[in-house]
């Protein structure tokens, strides 16, 4: 997938995941990678920025598999940001799909472009 596409939607994906439950960094990478291939290195700078902008907070939680893990939680400000991004994404994807569907119809001869 195009790297610019991923950069544009990664913040949205992280906020959506954190709205469902608190997660640690690798957990988010693993979950997002089930749908979009990303590397672990891309998420930590984003989490740092989201924390700086007060969209998330972090805390340490004991792990049964080793040292404590740093979990991230969405703040109320972050929930508002997530809602805004989800709405923008819906409008954006509808617009792109409209263009793509027009192209498909146009290529099949159903609609002629002048």
Tab-separated table of C-alpha atoms in Angstrom:
chain	number	residue	atom	x	y	z
A	1	UNK	CA	0.000	0.000	0.000
A	2	UNK	CA	1.102	3.534	-0.721
A	3	UNK	CA	3.098	4.949	2.214
A	4	UNK	CA	1.322	8.305	2.051
A	5	UNK	CA	-2.063	6.556	2.398
A	6	UNK	CA	-0.824	4.827	5.559
A	7	UNK	CA	0.563	8.012	7.080
A	8	UNK	CA	-2.736	9.738	6.510
A	9	UNK	CA	-4.871	7.139	8.237
A	10	UNK	CA	-2.562	5.830	10.963
A	11	UNK	CA	-3.606	8.502	13.461
A	12	UNK	CA	-7.254	7.668	12.829
A	13	UNK	CA	-6.591	3.930	13.274
A	14	UNK	CA	-4.750	4.465	16.576
A	15	UNK	CA	-7.460	6.719	17.979
A	16	UNK	CA	-10.177	4.251	16.963
A	17	UNK	CA	-8.343	1.356	18.647
A	18	UNK	CA	-7.773	3.360	21.829
A	19	UNK	CA	-11.423	4.323	21.905
A	20	UNK	CA	-12.247	0.609	22.132
A	21	UNK	CA	-9.709	-0.204	24.866
A	22	UNK	CA	-6.379	0.812	26.362
A	23	UNK	CA	-3.479	-0.721	24.413
A	24	UNK	CA	0.321	-0.894	24.486
A	25	UNK	CA	2.323	0.025	21.413
A	26	UNK	CA	3.089	-3.403	20.018
A	27	UNK	CA	-0.516	-4.461	20.582
A	28	UNK	CA	-1.656	-1.561	18.371
A	29	UNK	CA	0.879	-2.432	15.663
A	30	UNK	CA	-0.300	-6.054	15.736
A	31	UNK	CA	-3.974	-5.072	15.539
A	32	UNK	CA	-3.526	-2.488	12.772
A	33	UNK	CA	-1.276	-4.862	10.795
A	34	UNK	CA	-4.159	-7.309	10.512
A	35	UNK	CA	-5.661	-4.815	8.048
A	36	UNK	CA	-2.851	-2.472	7.001
A	37	UNK	CA	0.808	-3.485	6.945
A	38	UNK	CA	2.805	-1.121	9.176
A	39	UNK	CA	6.129	-1.319	10.962
A	40	UNK	CA	6.559	-0.960	14.713
A	41	UNK	CA	8.753	2.096	14.242
A	42	UNK	CA	5.944	4.132	12.730
A	43	UNK	CA	3.631	4.059	15.714
A	44	UNK	CA	5.838	5.277	18.564
A	45	UNK	CA	6.543	8.752	17.141
A	46	UNK	CA	2.799	9.088	16.533
A	47	UNK	CA	1.989	8.039	20.114
A	48	UNK	CA	4.544	10.527	21.420
A	49	UNK	CA	2.901	13.316	19.402
A	50	UNK	CA	-0.611	12.296	20.474
A	51	UNK	CA	0.528	12.349	24.091
A	52	UNK	CA	2.155	15.771	23.662
A	53	UNK	CA	-1.094	17.083	22.159
A	54	UNK	CA	-2.998	15.574	25.129
A	55	UNK	CA	-5.088	13.219	22.996
A	56	UNK	CA	-3.745	10.219	24.952
A	57	UNK	CA	-2.179	9.529	28.320
A	58	UNK	CA	0.155	6.655	29.172
A	59	UNK	CA	0.636	4.506	32.249
A	60	UNK	CA	2.637	1.411	33.175
A	61	UNK	CA	0.897	-1.884	33.828
A	62	UNK	CA	2.436	-5.109	35.037
A	63	UNK	CA	2.734	-7.867	32.438
A	64	UNK	CA	2.796	-11.616	33.012
A	65	UNK	CA	5.134	-11.950	30.021
A	66	UNK	CA	7.956	-9.700	31.248
A	67	UNK	CA	8.554	-6.121	32.308
A	68	UNK	CA	5.676	-3.654	32.779
A	69	UNK	CA	4.130	-2.368	29.558
A	70	UNK	CA	3.325	1.209	28.695
A	71	UNK	CA	-0.381	1.428	27.966
A	72	UNK	CA	-2.114	4.305	26.233
A	73	UNK	CA	-5.572	5.631	26.987
A	74	UNK	CA	-7.670	8.070	24.992
A	75	UNK	CA	-8.523	11.334	26.789
A	76	UNK	CA	-11.777	13.260	26.346
A	77	UNK	CA	-9.894	15.581	24.009
A	78	UNK	CA	-8.718	12.513	22.080
A	79	UNK	CA	-12.260	11.180	21.827
A	80	UNK	CA	-13.340	14.462	20.254
A	81	UNK	CA	-10.406	14.289	17.827
A	82	UNK	CA	-11.323	10.707	16.926
A	83	UNK	CA	-14.933	11.652	16.205
A	84	UNK	CA	-13.797	14.508	13.982
A	85	UNK	CA	-11.356	12.297	12.052
A	86	UNK	CA	-13.935	9.529	11.605
A	87	UNK	CA	-16.380	12.037	10.107
A	88	UNK	CA	-13.702	13.456	7.813
A	89	UNK	CA	-12.731	9.939	6.740
A	90	UNK	CA	-16.325	9.013	5.904
A	91	UNK	CA	-16.771	12.108	3.752
A	92	UNK	CA	-13.391	11.613	2.096
A	93	UNK	CA	-13.959	7.924	1.308
A	94	UNK	CA	-17.437	8.631	-0.093
A	95	UNK	CA	-15.934	11.245	-2.420
A	96	UNK	CA	-13.159	8.923	-3.590
A	97	UNK	CA	-15.583	6.023	-4.067
A	98	UNK	CA	-17.859	8.260	-6.109
A	99	UNK	CA	-14.937	9.070	-8.382
A	100	UNK	CA	-13.851	5.440	-8.643
A	101	UNK	CA	-17.352	4.215	-9.395
A	102	UNK	CA	-17.801	6.868	-12.057
A	103	UNK	CA	-14.576	5.700	-13.699
A	104	UNK	CA	-15.737	2.072	-13.672
A	105	UNK	CA	-19.092	2.970	-15.161
A	106	UNK	CA	-17.367	5.170	-17.700
A	107	UNK	CA	-15.036	2.350	-18.796
A	108	UNK	CA	-17.922	-0.073	-19.211
A	109	UNK	CA	-19.684	2.326	-21.506
A	110	UNK	CA	-22.653	2.843	-19.178
A	111	UNK	CA	-21.857	6.540	-18.790
A	112	UNK	CA	-20.143	8.640	-21.425
A	113	UNK	CA	-17.800	11.468	-20.516
A	114	UNK	CA	-17.969	14.535	-22.720
